[in-house]
Short mmCIF file of C-alpha atoms in Angstrom, two decimals:
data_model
loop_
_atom_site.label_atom_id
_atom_site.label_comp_id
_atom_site.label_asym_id
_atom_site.label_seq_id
_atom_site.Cartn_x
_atom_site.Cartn_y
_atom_site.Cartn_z
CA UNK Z 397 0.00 0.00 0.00
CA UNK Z 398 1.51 3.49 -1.03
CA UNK Z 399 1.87 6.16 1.87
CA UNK Z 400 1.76 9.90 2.32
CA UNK Z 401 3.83 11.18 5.38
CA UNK Z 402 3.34 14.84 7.51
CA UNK Z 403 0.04 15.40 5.60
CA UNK Z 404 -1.62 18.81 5.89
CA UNK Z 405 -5.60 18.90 5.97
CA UNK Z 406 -8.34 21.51 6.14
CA UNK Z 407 -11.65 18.72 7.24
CA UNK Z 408 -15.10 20.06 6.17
CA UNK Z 409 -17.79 17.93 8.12
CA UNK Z 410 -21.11 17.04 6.49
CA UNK Z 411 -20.42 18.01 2.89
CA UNK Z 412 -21.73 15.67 0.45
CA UNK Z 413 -21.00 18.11 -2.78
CA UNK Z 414 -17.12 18.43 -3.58
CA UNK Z 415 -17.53 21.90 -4.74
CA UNK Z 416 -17.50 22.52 -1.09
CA UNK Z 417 -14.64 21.37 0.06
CA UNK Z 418 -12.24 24.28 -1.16
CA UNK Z 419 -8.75 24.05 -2.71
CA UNK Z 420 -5.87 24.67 -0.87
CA UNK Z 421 -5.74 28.52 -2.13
CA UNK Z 422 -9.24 29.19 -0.77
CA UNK Z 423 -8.03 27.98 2.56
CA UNK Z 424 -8.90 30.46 5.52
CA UNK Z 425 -6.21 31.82 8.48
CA UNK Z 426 -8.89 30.65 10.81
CA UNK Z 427 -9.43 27.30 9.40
CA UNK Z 428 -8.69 24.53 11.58
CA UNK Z 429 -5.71 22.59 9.56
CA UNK Z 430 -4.36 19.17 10.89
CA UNK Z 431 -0.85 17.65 10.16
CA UNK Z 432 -1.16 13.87 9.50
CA UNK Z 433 1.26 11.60 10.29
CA UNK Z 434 0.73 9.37 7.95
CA UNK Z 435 -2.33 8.23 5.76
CA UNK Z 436 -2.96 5.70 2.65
CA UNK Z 437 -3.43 6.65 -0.80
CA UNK Z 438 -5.17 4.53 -3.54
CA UNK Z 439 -5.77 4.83 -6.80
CA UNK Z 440 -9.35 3.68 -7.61
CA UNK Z 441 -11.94 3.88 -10.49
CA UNK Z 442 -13.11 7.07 -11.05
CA UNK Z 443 -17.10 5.64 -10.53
CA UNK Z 444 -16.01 4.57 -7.02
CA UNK Z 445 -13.80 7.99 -6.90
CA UNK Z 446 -16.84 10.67 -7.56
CA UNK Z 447 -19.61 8.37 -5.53
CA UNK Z 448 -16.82 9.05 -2.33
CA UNK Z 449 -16.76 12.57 -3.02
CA UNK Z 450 -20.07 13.63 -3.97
CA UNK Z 451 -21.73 12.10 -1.54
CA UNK Z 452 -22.27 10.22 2.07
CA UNK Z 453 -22.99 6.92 1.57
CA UNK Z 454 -21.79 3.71 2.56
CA UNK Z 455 -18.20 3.26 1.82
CA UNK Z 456 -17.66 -0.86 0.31
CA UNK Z 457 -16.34 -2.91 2.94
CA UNK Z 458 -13.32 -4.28 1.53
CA UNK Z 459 -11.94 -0.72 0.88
CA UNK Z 460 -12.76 0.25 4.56
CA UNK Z 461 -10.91 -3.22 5.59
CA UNK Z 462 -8.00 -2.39 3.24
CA UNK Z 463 -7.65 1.39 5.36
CA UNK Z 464 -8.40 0.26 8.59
CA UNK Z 465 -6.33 2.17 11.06
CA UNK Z 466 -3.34 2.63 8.47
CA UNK Z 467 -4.03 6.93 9.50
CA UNK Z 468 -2.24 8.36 11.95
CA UNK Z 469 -2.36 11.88 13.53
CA UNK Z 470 -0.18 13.49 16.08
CA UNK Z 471 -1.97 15.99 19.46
CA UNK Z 472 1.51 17.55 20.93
CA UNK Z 473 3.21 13.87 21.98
CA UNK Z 474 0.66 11.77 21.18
CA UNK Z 475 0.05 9.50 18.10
CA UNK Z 476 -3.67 8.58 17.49
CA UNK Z 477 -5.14 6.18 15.32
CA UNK Z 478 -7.91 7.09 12.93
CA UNK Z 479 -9.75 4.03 11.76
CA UNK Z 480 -10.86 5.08 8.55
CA UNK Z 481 -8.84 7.52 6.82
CA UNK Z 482 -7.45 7.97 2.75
CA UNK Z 483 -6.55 9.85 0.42
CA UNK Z 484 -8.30 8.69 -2.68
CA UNK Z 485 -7.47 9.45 -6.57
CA UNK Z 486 -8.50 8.68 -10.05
CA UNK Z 487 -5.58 9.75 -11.21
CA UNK Z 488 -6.80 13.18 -12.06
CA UNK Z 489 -8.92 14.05 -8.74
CA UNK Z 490 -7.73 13.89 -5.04
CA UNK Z 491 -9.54 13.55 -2.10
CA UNK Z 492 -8.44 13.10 1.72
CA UNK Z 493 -11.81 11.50 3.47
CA UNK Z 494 -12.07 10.80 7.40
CA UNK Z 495 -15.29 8.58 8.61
CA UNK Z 496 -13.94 9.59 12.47
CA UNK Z 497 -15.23 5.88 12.79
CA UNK Z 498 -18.50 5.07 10.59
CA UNK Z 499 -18.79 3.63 7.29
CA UNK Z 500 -19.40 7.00 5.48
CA UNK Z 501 -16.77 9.97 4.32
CA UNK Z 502 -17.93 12.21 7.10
CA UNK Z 503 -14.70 14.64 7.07
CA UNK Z 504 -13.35 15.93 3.71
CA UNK Z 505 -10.12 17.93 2.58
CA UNK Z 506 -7.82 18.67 -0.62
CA UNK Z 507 -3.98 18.79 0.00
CA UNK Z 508 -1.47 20.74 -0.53
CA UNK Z 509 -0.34 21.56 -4.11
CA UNK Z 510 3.41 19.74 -3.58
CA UNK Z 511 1.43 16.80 -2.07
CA UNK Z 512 -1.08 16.93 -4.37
CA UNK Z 513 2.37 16.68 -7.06
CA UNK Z 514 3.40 13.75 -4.81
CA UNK Z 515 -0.06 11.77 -5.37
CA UNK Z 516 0.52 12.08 -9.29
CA UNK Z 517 3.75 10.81 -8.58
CA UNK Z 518 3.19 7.89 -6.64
CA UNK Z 519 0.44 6.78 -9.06
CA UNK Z 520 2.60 6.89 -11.97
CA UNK Z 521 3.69 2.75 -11.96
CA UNK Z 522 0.54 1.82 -9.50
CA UNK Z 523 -1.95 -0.35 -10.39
CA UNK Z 524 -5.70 1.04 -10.52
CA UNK Z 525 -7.54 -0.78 -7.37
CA UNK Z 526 -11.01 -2.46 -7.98
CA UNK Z 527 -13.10 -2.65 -5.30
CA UNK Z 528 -16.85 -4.01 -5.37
CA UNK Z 529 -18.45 -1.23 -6.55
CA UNK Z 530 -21.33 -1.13 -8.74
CA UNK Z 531 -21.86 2.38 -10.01
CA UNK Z 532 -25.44 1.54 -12.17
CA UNK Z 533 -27.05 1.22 -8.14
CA UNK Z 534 -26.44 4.74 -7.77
CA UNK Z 535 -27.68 7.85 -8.73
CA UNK Z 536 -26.41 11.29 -7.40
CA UNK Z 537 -29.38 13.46 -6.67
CA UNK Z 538 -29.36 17.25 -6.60
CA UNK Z 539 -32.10 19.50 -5.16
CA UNK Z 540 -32.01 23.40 -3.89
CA UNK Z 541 -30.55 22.39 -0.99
CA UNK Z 542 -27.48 20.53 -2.71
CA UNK Z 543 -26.98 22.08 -6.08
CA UNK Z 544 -25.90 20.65 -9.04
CA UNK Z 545 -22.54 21.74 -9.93
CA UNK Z 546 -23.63 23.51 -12.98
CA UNK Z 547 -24.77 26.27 -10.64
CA UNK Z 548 -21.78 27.01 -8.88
CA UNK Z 549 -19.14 27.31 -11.32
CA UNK Z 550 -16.77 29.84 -11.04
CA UNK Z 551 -17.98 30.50 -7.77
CA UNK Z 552 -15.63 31.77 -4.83
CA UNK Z 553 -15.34 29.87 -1.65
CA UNK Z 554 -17.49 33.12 -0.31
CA UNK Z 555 -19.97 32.86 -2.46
CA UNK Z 556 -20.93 28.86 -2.62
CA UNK Z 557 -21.77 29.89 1.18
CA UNK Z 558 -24.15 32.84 0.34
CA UNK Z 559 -25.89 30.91 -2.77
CA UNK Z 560 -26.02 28.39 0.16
CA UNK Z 561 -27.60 30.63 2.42
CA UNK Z 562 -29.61 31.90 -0.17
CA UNK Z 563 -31.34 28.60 -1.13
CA UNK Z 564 -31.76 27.83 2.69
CA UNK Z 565 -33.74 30.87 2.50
CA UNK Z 566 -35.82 30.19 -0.33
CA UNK Z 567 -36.40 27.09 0.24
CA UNK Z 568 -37.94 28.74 3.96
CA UNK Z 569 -39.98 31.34 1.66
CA UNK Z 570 -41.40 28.29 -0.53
CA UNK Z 571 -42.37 25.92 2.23
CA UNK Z 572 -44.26 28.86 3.58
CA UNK Z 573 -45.71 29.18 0.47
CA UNK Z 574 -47.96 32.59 1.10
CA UNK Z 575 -48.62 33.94 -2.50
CA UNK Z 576 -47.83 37.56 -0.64
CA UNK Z 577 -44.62 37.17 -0.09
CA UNK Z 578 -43.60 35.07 -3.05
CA UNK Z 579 -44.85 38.19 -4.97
CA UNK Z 580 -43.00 40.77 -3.27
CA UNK Z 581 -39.62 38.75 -3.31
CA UNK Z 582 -39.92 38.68 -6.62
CA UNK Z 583 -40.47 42.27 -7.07
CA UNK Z 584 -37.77 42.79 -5.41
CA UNK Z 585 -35.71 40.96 -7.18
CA UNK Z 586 -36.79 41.90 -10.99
CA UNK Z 587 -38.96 44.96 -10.69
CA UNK Z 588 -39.60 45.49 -14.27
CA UNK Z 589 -42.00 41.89 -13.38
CA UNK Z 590 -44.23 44.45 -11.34
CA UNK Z 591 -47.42 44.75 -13.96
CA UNK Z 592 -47.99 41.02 -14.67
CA UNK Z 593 -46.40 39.60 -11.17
CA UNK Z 594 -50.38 40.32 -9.87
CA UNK Z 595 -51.80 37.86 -12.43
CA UNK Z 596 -49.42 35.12 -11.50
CA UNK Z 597 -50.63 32.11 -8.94
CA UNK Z 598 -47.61 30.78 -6.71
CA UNK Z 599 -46.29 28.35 -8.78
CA UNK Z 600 -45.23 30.72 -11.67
CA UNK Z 601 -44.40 33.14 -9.32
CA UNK Z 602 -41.99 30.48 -7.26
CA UNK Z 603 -40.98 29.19 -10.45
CA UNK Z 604 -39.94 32.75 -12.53
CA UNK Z 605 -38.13 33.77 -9.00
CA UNK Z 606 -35.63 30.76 -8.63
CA UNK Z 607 -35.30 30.34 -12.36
CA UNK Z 608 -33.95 33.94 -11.58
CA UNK Z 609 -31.63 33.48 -9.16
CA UNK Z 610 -30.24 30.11 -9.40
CA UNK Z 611 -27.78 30.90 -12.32
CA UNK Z 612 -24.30 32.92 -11.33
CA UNK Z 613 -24.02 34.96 -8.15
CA UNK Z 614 -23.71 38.40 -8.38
CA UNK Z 615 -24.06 41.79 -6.35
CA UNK Z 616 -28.33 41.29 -6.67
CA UNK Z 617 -28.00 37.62 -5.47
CA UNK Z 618 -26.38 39.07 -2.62
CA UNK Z 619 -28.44 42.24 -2.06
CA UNK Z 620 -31.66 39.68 -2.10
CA UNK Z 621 -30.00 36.83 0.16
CA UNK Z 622 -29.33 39.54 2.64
CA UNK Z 623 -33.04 41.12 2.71
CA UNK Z 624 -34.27 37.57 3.05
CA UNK Z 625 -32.50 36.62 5.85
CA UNK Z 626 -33.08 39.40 7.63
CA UNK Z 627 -35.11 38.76 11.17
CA UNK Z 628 -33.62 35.35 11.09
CA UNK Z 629 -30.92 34.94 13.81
CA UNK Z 630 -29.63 31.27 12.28
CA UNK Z 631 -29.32 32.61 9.15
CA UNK Z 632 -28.11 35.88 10.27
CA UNK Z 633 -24.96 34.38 12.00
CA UNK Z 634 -24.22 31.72 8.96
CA UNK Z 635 -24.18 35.34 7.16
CA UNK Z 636 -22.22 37.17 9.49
CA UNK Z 637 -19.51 34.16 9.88
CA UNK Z 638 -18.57 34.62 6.09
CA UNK Z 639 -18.94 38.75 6.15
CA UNK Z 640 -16.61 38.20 9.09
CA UNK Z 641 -14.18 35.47 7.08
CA UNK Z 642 -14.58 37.76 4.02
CA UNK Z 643 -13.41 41.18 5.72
CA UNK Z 644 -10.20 39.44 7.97
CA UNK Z 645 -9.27 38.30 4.11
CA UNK Z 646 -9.33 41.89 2.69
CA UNK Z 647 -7.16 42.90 5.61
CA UNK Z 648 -4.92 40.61 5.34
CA UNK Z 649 -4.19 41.85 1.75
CA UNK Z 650 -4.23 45.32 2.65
CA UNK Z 651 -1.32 44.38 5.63
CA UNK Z 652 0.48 42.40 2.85
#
């Protein structure tokens, strides 16, 4: 089994969608970032590859057996074990995945770009693993809540977060489903709508309001996503957490 030694990661917990698990030069000063000791890399099919970091499903036995406490990572003088821990390529793609001890890919990270050279490297004369994996079981499914990836390309780090927040609240404002309100966000957000939005029922209006915003991200997506939030303390401090994270990043070029 090939080996990757003094490892630097940046985990994101719970994310199912790669697109949010940043690249190293989207990496924040206040990100908690973890030195490995050492961790397994295989090169797997790239079926097996995406369904590992798209999603959170059950990872195939045998390629949890094959990892089984091969991870190590160092606290100050002590060396712990992690049970199920990889770094995972196709040969064009890399992954680091952590289950912190379930069958699933709970914590996520990319490397480094001179580890990420060292993967490549190391793959070079290795064999392609096969592990029982059929990929015609599974389907990837995307919904407001987990967008396809069409939606956010070219997106910032920043801004996957607000479109984020921004579906959270939509999705809030369509459960609620009050024709009202549906009509008035969408007002707001295309005013030249204004004569005909009155002869619309809910569904067109829903429908002509995230047809609108789901493309891009731009200075209206963010005006709107900030109005919508507003009087919503969870959503407020998901907001405030990346206004924060934005601003320290804008100092931080202005010291350099």
């Amino acid at each position: 089994m090939l080996y990757l030694h003094d490892v630097w990661v940046n985990w994101f917990e719970g994310e199912e969608n790669a697109y949010n698990v940043p690249f190293f030069h989207e990496w924040r000063r206040q990100d908690k970032i973890e030195l490995l000791d050492q961790i397994p890399l295989l090169y797997i099919t790239k079926p097996l590859y995406d369904y590992i970091e798209n999603d959170m499903h059950d990872i195939p036995k045998q390629f949890l057996e094959v990892i089984y406490q091969q991870a190590y990572m160092r606290r100050g003088m002590e060396r712990k074990v992690l049970d199920y821990a990889c770094i995972i390529t196709d040969g064009t793609e890399i992954i680091a995945f952590d289950t912190i001890g379930y069958d699933i890919p709970i914590r996520k990270s990319r490397l480094i770009p001179r580890q990420e050279q060292m993967v490549y490297d190391m793959i070079k004369d290795a064999r392609q693993e096969n592990f029982q994996f059929d990929p015609k079981k599974y389907k990837k499914e995307y919904h407001m809540l987990s967008m396809h990836p069409q939606l956010v390309v070219g997106l910032t780090r920043r801004e996957k977060q607000l479109k984020q927040l921004l579906m959270m609240a939509l999705d809030q404002l369509r459960t609620t489903n009050n024709i009202e309100e549906l009509r008035y966000w969408l007002t707001e957000w295309d005013p030249k709508l204004y004569p005909s939005i009155r002869f619309m029922d809910e569904h067109r209006v829903w429908e002509k309001l995230y047809d609108g915003v789901k493309q891009g991200w731009s200075i209206a997506h963010e005006d709107l996503c900030q109005k919508l939030i507003k009087g919503q303390p969870f959503l407020e401090k998901l907001w405030e957490l990346e206004d924060v994270s934005n601003t320290s990043k804008r100092n931080q070029k202005i010291s350099e």
